[in-house]
XYZ file of C-alpha atoms in Angstrom:
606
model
C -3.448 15.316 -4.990
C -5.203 14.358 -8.239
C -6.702 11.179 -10.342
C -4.448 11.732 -13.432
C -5.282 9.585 -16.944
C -3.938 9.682 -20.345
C -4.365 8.257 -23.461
C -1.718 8.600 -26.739
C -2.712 7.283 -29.814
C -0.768 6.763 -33.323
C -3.636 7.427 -35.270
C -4.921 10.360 -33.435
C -6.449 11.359 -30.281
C -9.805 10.341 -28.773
C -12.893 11.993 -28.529
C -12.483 14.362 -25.859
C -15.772 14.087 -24.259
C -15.129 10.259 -24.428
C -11.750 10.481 -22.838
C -13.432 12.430 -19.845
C -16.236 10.453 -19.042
C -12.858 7.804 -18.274
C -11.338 10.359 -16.233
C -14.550 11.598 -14.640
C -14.684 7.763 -12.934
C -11.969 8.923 -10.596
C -13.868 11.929 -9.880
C -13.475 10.603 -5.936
C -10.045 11.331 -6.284
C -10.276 15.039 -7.011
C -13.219 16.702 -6.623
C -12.142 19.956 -6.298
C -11.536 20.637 -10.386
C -11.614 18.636 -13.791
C -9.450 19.568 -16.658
C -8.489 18.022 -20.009
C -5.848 18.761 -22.741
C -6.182 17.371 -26.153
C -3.369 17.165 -29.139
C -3.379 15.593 -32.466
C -2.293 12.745 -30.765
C -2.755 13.552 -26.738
C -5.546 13.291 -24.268
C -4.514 13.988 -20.564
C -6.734 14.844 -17.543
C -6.890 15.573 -13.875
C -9.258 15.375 -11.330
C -7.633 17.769 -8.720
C -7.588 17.628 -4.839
C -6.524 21.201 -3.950
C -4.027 21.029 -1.251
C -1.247 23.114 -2.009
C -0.979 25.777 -4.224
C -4.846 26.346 -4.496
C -4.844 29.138 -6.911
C -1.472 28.202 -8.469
C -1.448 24.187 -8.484
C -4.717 24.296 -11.782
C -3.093 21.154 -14.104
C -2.446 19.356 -16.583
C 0.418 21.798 -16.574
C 1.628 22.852 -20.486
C 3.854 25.220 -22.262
C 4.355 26.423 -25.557
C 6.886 23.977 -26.530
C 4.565 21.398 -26.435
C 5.494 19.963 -22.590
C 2.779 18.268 -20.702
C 2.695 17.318 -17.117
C -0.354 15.860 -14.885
C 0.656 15.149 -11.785
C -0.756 13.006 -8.796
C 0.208 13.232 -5.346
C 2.674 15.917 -2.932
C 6.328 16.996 -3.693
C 7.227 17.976 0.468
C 10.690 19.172 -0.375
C 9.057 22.025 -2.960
C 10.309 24.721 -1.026
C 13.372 24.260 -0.939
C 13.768 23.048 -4.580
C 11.924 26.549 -5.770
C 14.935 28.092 -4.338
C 17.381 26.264 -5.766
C 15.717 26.856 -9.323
C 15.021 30.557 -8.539
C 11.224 30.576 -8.571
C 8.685 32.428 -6.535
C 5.598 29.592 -6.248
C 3.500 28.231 -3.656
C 2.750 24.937 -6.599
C 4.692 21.960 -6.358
C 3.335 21.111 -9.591
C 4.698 24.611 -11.249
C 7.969 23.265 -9.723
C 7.754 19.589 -10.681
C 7.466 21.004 -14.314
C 9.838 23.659 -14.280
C 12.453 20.977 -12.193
C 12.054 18.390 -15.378
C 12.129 20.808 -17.611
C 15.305 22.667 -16.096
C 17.318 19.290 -15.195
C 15.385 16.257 -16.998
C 14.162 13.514 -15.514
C 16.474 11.464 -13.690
C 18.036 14.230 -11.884
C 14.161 15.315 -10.996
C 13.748 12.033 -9.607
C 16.465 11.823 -7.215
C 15.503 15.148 -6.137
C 12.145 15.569 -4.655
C 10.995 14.425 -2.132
C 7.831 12.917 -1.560
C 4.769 10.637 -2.671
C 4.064 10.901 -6.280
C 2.490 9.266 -9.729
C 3.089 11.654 -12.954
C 3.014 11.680 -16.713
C 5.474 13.890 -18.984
C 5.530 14.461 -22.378
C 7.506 16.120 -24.796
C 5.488 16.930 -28.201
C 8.994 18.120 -30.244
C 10.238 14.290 -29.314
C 7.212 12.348 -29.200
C 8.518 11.295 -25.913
C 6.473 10.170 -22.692
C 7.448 9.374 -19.448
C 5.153 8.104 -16.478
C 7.029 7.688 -13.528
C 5.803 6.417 -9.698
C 8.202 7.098 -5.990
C 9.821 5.359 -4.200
C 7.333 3.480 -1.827
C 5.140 3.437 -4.121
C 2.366 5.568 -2.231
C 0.894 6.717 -5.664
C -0.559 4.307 -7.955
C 0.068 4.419 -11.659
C -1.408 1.884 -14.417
C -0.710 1.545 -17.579
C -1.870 -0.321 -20.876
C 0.818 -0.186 -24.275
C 1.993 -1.451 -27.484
C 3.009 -0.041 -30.312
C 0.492 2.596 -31.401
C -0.743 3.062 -28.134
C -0.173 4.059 -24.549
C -3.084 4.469 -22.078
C -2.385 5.539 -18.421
C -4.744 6.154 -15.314
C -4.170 6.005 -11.538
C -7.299 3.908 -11.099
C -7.178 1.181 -13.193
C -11.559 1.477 -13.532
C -10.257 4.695 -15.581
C -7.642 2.637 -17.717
C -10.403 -0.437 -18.398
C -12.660 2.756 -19.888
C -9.875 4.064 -22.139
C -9.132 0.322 -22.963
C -13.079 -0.248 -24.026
C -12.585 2.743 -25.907
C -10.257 1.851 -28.447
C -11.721 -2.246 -28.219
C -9.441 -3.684 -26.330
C -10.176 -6.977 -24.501
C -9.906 -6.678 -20.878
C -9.724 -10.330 -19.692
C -8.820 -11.939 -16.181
C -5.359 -12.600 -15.659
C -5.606 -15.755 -13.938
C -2.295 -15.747 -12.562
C -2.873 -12.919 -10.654
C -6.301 -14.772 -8.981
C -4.083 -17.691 -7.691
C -1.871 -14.843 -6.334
C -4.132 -12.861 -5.207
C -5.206 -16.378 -3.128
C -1.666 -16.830 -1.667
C -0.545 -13.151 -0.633
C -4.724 -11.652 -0.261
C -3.052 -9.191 -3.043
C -2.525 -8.914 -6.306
C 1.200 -8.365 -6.077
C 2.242 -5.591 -8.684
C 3.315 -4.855 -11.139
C 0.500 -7.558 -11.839
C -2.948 -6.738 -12.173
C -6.150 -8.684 -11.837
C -6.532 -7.556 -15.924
C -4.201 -9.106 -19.003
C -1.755 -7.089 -20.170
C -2.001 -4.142 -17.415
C 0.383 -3.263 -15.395
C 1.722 -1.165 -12.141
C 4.543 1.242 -13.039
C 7.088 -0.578 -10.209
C 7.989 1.860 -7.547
C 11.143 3.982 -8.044
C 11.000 3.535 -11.803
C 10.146 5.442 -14.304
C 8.388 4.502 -18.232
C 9.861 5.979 -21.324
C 7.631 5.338 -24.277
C 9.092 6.671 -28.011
C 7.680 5.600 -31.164
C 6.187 2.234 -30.002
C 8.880 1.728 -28.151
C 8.903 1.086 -23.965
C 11.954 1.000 -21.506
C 11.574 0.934 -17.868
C 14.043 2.117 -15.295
C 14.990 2.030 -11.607
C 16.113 5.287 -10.006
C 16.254 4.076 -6.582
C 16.156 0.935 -4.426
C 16.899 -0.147 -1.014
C 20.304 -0.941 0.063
C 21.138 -3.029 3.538
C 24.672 -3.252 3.287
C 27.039 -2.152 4.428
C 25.821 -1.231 7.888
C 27.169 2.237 9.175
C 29.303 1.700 12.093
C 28.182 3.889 15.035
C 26.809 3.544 18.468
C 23.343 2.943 19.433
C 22.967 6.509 21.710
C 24.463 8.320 18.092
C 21.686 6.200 15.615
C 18.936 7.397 17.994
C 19.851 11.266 17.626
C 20.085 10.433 13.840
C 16.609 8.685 13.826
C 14.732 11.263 16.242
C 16.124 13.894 13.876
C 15.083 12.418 10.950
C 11.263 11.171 12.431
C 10.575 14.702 13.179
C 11.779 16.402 9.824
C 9.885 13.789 8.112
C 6.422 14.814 10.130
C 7.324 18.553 9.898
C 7.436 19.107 6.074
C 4.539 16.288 6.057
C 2.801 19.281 7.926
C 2.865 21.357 4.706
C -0.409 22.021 3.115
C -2.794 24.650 2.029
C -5.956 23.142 4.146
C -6.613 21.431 7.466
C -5.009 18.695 8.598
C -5.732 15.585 11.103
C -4.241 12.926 12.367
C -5.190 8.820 12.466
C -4.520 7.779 16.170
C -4.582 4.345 17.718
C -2.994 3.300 20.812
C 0.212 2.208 19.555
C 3.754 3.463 19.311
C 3.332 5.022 15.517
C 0.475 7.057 15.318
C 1.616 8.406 18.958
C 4.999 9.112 17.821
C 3.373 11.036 14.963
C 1.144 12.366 17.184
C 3.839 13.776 19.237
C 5.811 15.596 16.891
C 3.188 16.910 14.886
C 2.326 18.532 17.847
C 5.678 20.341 18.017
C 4.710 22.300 14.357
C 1.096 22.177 14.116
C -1.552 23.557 17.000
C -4.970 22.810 15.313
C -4.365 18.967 14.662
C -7.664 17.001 14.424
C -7.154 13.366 15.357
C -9.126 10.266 14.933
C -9.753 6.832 16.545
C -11.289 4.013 15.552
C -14.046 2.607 18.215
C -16.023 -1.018 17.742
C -20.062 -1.314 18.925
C -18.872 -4.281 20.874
C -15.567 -5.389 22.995
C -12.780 -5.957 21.125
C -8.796 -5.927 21.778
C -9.378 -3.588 18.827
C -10.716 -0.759 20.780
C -7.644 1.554 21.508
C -10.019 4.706 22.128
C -8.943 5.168 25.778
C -5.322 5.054 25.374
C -5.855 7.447 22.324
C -7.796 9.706 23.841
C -5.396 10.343 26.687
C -2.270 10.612 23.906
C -4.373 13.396 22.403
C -4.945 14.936 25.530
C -1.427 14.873 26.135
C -0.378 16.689 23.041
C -3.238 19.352 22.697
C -4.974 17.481 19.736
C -8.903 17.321 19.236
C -10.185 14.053 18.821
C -12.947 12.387 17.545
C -13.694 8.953 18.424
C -15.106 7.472 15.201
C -17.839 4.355 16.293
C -17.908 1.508 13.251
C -21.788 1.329 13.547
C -22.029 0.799 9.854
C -23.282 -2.845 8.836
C -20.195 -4.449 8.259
C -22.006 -5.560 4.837
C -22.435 -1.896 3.981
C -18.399 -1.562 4.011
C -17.699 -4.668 2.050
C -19.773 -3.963 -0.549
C -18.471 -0.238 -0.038
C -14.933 -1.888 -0.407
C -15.830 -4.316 -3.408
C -16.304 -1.031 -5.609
C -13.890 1.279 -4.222
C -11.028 -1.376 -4.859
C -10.683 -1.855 -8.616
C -9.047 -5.668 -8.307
C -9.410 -8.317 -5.063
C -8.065 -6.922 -2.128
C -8.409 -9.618 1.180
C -7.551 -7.281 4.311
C -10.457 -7.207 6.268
C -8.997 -3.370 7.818
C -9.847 -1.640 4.640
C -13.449 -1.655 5.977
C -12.344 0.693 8.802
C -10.149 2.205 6.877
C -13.172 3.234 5.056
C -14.939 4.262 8.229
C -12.105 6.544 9.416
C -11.460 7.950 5.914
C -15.422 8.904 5.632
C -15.661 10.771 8.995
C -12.518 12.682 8.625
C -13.989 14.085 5.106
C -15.918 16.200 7.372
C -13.293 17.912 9.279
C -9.660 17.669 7.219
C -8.383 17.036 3.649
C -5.126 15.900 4.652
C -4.752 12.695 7.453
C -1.544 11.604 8.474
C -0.941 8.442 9.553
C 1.730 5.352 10.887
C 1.907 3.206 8.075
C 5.538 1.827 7.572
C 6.239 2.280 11.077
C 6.558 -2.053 11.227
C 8.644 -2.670 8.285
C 10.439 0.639 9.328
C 11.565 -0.061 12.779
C 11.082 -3.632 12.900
C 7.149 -4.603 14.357
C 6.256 -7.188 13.841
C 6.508 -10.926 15.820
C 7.964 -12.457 12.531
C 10.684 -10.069 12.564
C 12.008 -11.182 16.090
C 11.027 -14.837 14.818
C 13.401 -14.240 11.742
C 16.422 -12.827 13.499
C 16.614 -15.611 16.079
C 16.183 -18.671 13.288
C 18.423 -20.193 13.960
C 17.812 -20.234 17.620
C 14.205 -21.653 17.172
C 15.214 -24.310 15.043
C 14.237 -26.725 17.615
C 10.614 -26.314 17.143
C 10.481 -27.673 14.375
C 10.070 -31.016 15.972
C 7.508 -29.968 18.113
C 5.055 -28.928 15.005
C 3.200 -31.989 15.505
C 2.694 -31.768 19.029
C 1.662 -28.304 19.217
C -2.251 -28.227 19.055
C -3.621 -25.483 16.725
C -4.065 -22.540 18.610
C -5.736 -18.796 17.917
C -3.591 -17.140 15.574
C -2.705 -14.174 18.065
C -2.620 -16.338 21.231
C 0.978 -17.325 22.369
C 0.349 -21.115 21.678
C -0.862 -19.772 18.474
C 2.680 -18.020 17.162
C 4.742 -20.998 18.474
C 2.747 -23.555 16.523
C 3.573 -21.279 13.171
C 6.936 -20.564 14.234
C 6.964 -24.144 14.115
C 6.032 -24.696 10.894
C 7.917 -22.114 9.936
C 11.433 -23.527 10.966
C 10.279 -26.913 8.768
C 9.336 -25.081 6.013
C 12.313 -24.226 2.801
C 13.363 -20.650 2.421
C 10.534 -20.066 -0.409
C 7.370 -20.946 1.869
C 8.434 -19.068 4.400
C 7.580 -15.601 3.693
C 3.895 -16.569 3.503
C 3.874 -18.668 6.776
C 5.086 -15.513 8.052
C 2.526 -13.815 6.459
C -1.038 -14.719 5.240
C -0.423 -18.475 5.762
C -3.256 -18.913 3.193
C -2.474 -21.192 -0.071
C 0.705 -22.190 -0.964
C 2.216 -23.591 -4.625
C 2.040 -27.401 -2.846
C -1.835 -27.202 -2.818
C -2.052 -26.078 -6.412
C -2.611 -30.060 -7.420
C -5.998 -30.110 -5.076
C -7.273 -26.637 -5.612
C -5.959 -25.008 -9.208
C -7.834 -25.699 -11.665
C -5.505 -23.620 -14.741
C -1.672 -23.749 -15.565
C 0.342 -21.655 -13.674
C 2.486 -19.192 -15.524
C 4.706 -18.035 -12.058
C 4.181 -20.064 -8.775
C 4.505 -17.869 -5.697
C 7.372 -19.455 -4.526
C 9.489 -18.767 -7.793
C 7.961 -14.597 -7.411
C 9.491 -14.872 -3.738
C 12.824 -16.097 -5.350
C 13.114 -13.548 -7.158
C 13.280 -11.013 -4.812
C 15.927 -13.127 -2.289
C 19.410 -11.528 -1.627
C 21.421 -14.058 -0.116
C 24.301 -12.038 1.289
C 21.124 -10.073 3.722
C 20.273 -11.362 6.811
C 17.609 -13.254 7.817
C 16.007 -10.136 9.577
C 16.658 -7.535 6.474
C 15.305 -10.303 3.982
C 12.142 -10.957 5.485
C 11.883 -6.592 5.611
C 12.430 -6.755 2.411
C 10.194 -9.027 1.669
C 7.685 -6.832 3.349
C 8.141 -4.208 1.415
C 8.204 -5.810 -1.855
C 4.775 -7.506 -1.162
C 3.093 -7.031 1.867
C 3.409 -3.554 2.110
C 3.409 -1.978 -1.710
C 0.702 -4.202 -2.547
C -1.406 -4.460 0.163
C -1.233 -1.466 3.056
C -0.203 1.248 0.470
C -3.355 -0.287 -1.745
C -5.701 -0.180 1.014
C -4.496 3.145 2.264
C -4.582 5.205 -1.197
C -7.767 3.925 -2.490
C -9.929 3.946 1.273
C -8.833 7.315 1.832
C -9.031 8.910 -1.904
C -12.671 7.681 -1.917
C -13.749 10.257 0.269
C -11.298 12.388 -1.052
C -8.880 12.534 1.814
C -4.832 12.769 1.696
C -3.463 10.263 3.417
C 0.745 11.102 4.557
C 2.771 8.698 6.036
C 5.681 10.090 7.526
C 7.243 6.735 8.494
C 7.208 6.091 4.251
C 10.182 8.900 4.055
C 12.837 6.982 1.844
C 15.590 9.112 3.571
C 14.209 7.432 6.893
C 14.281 3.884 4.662
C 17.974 4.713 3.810
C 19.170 5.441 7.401
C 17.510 2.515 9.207
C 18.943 0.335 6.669
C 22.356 1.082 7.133
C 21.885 -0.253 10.814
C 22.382 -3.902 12.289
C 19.740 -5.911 13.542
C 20.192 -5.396 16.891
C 18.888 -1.632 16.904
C 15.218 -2.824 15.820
C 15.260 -6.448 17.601
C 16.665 -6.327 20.688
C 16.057 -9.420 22.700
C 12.361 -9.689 22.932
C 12.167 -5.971 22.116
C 10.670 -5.027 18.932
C 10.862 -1.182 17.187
C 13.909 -1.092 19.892
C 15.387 2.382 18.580
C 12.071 3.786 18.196
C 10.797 3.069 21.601
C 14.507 4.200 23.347
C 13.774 7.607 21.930
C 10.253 8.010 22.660
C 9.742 5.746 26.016
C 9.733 8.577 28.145
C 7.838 11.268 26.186
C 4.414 9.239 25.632
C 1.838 8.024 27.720
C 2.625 4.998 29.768
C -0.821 3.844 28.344
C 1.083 3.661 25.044
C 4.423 2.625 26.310
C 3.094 -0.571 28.681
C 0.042 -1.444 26.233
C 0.191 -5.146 24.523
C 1.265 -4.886 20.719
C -2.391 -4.762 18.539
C -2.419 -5.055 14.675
C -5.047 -2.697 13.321
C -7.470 -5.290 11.911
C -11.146 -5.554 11.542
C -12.908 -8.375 14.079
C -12.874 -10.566 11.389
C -13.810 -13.555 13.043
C -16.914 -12.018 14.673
C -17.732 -10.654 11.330
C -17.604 -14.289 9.871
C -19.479 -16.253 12.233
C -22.321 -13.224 12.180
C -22.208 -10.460 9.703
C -21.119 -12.234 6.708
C -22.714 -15.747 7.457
C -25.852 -15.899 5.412
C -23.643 -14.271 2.782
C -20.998 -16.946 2.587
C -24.014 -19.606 2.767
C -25.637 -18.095 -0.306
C -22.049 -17.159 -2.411
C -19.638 -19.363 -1.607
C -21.759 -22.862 -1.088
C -23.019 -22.485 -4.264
C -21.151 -24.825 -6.617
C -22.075 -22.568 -9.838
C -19.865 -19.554 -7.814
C -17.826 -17.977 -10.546
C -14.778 -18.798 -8.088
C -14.830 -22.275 -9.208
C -14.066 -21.794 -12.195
C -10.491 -21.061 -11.024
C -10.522 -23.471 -7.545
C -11.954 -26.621 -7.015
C -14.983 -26.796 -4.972
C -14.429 -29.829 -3.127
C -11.139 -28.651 -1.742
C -13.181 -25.427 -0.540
C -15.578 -27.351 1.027
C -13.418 -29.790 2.964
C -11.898 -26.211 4.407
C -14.939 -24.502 4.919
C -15.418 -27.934 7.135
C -12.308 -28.009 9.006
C -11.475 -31.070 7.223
C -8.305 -29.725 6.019
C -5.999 -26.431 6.153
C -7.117 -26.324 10.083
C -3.506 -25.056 10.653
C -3.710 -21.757 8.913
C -5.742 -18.633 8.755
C -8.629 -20.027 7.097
C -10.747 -16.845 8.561
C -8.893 -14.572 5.920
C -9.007 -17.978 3.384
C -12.873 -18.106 3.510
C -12.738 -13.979 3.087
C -10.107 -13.858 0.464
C -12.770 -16.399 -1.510
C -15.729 -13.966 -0.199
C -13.999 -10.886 -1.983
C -13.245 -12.770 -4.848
C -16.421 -13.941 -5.697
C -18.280 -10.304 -4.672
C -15.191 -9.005 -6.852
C -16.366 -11.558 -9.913
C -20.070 -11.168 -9.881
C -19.475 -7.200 -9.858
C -16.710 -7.358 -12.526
C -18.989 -9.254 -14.806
């Protein structure tokens, strides 16, 4: 696991000390060793995380021919893919560069297995190639045109390398009206001009000023397999377990995040099978909350032999959002990254390696929208309840009918974010933008709509398009590499991706039954603590936080007319939410918070 940057440069390559005080920002990332190459026309660095390989793994890797790899994150099949080249080595990043070199890229690609951000290039061609997985676990920015390509995984890195050769790093203001809608900057945007997210499952080729980029892999729903329920569960429970097991593989100790919830207990549980030393960890609040799963985790641990540590969030919740504001390098409005800080922080002092259950929703089918979208058609009758429905709490039961409500009345493109955030939307852009819009959200949603996928698969895909790339792999990568951790997500497996795909509806929603195949396998070998709990979301009290923590700091920030924000919104429109004059119907909590982050995000940036 490494920060990886690079900078190539037609006229000749940069200072070397230069280049690594840019690469040294991402230090976080990869404590463990710093290293630098430079060429005529080549810098490339990595801060390394020694997991695997800790003698052997030492990068950027090179050869005499003039081949260059750095590589960022964990190849889990390398095993088995040194044996099918013939090599004795305990690096996947010896065998990353020996598979590219051996078979080339695209072959390489389809081949490994795992979560990964890289840069190769070939000196006797000029040629690079930067190339990100297929969930897009690892991130990987990148600046170019024609006399110039700069890389980093953080983009704080790639603004340094930018500065260095004076280029103008402006606000993409696109991306803030975004960023407003989804409470993410969805990639392969960035908060910056002219920057950009290598997409997941593609790869960059950059040749003499020239740039190409290419999809190796993407999701396919149809056509469903046809088999039987009882014969997809042996698949699945096969397929869970190898996915944990080689996610188990790792020079260093490992731990575990456990809630109370089907995922993490499921991980928990087969983890348990291949590993005996297994640390786990569980979030606990200073006051009552429906977020406080400590119990039910405590007895899942007991259950499977795990240590656990009950981590208390007695931090000032200020403390972690300024924490957050600088570990995130653009606007990022998901309140659980605070936590996600807390966890990431305590496990530091045990593990280097923390598995975890994200994916397990848009895997298995989670969430309440899911069983909303796959009976549509069936709830089109609320629709003409929406104005008798009184506004409810969001979680509350009178709270998910009144936005299934709105949902139903609502066209195909506004309904992914009622689903959703249910923050802005492109019809309040005459109120509250202030600039032209170069994409609206609903044309970006478009974009990504199959219409031969069911209602059910669409909205997944949706998920994983937006939601998920952009906003829980975000959070997850950056909370946990800022203390230096390695966070695995078994349920991210694109094999696992591939086989639930090829299955109808009915094996994830069944009835009111959510994550139906995953709880028919595991009903009976977890805790009925897990098994009978109510469904919780990890999320921060953000509510409480609001109305105490951050009170005196929206008062000061964001009722302040000369806020930078309002430059890009217009304050009256803020105010008459703020007031519950208007927008009472959706989740103005993460709307004031999403404005709270911006602004912090602003004043910091500038």
């Amino acid at each position: 696991m490494c920060g990886i940057a690079g900078a190539w440069r037609k006229k000749g390559a940069l200072d070397k000390t230069q280049f690594e005080n840019a690469l040294n920002l991402m230090q976080h990332r990869g404590p463990d060793a710093m290293h630098s190459i430079k060429t005529q026309n080549l810098n490339l660095g990595t801060q390394r995380l020694k997991i695997i390989g800790i003698e052997e793994g030492n990068q950027p890797r090179s050869d005499k021919s003039g081949n260059h790899l750095a590589f960022n994150g964990a190849i889990y099949n390398y095993p088995e893919l040194a044996n099918s080249l013939n090599i004795s080595s305990r690096s996947d990043t010896e065998i990353l560069f020996q598979l590219i070199l051996n078979r080339g890229i695209v072959k390489t690609l389809k081949e490994i297995r795992g979560m990964f951000a890289f840069s190769f290039y070939n000196a006797q061609e000029d040629l690079f190639y930067l190339a990100r997985d297929r969930m897009g676990q690892k991130p990987l920015f990148y600046y170019q045109d024609e006399g110039i390509l700069l890389f980093a995984s953080e983009i704080k890195s790639l603004k340094k390398l930018m500065q260095l050769n004076d280029i103008a790093v402006q606000i993409n203001e696109n991306a803030i009206y975004h960023y407003l809608c989804y409470s993410n900057i969805p990639e392969p945007e960035t908060i910056y001009e002219n920057v950009f997210a290598i997409p997941p499952a593609h790869f960059l080729k950059y040749q003499k000023g020239k740039t190409s980029i290419t999809s190796y892999w993407e999701h396919q729903y149809l056509p469903k397999e046809n088999l039987s329920f009882a014969e997809a569960k042996v698949k699945v429970q096969h397929a869970i377990e190898n996915s944990v097991k080689i996610r188990l593989r790792a020079d260093v100790k490992k731990g575990l995040f456990l809630s109370g919830g089907w995922d993490s207990s499921v991980i928990a549980l087969e983890a348990s099978k291949h590993e005996q030393n297994l640390q786990a960890f569980t979030v606990e609040y200073p006051f009552q909350t429906s977020q406080n799963e400590s119990k039910i985790a405590s007895e899942t641990a007991q259950k499977f032999g795990l240590e656990h540590e009950v981590i208390r969030i007695d931090k000032s919740p200020l403390t972690l959002l300024e924490k957050s504001i600088s570990t995130f390098d653009q606007p990022l409005a998901d309140s659980s990254a605070l936590p996600n800080l807390a966890i990431a922080e305590s496990a530091s002092r045990h593990v280097k390696v923390m598995l975890n259950g994200d994916g397990g929703d848009e895997l298995f089918g989670g969430y309440r929208r899911y069983f909303t979208a796959k009976n549509i058609s069936y709830l089109a009758f609320t629709q003409y309840l929406n104005k008798i429905i009184p506004n409810g709490e969001r979680r509350s039961e009178l709270g998910f009918l009144k936005r299934t409500a709105r949902i139903t009345s609502s066209s195909d493109s506004e309904r992914y974010l009622l689903f959703t955030t249910d923050m802005f939307q492109d019809h309040d852009i005459p109120s509250l933008w202030n600039h032209e819009l170069e994409t609206s959200t609903s044309n970006l949603i478009k974009s990504h709509f199959n219409k031969n996928l069911s209602d059910l698969d669409q909205l997944m895909h949706w998920d994983r398009t937006f939601n998920l790339l952009s906003g829980i792999l975000v959070k997850m990568d950056r909370a946990s590499m800022a203390y230096s951790i390695e966070a695995r997500s078994p349920f991210l497996d694109h094999q696992l991706f591939e086989l639930m795909n090829q299955f109808p509806d009915s094996f994830k929603i069944s009835g009111f039954n959510r994550k139906h195949i995953l709880k028919s396998i595991y009903a009976q070998q977890l805790p009925k603590s897990v098994t009978k709990a109510t469904k919780t979301s990890f999320e921060a009290p953000l509510g409480n936080w609001i109305k105490n923590d951050f009170r005196t700091l929206i008062k000061d920030l964001l009722l302040n007319p000369q806020a930078k924000i309002y430059k890009f919104v217009n304050y009256t429109e803020i105010m008459l939410m703020m007031k519950g004059v208007k927008y009472q119907e959706r989740n103005t909590q993460y709307m004031i918070y999403s404005l709270l982050v911006l602004e912090m995000w602003l004043q910091k940036d500038n």
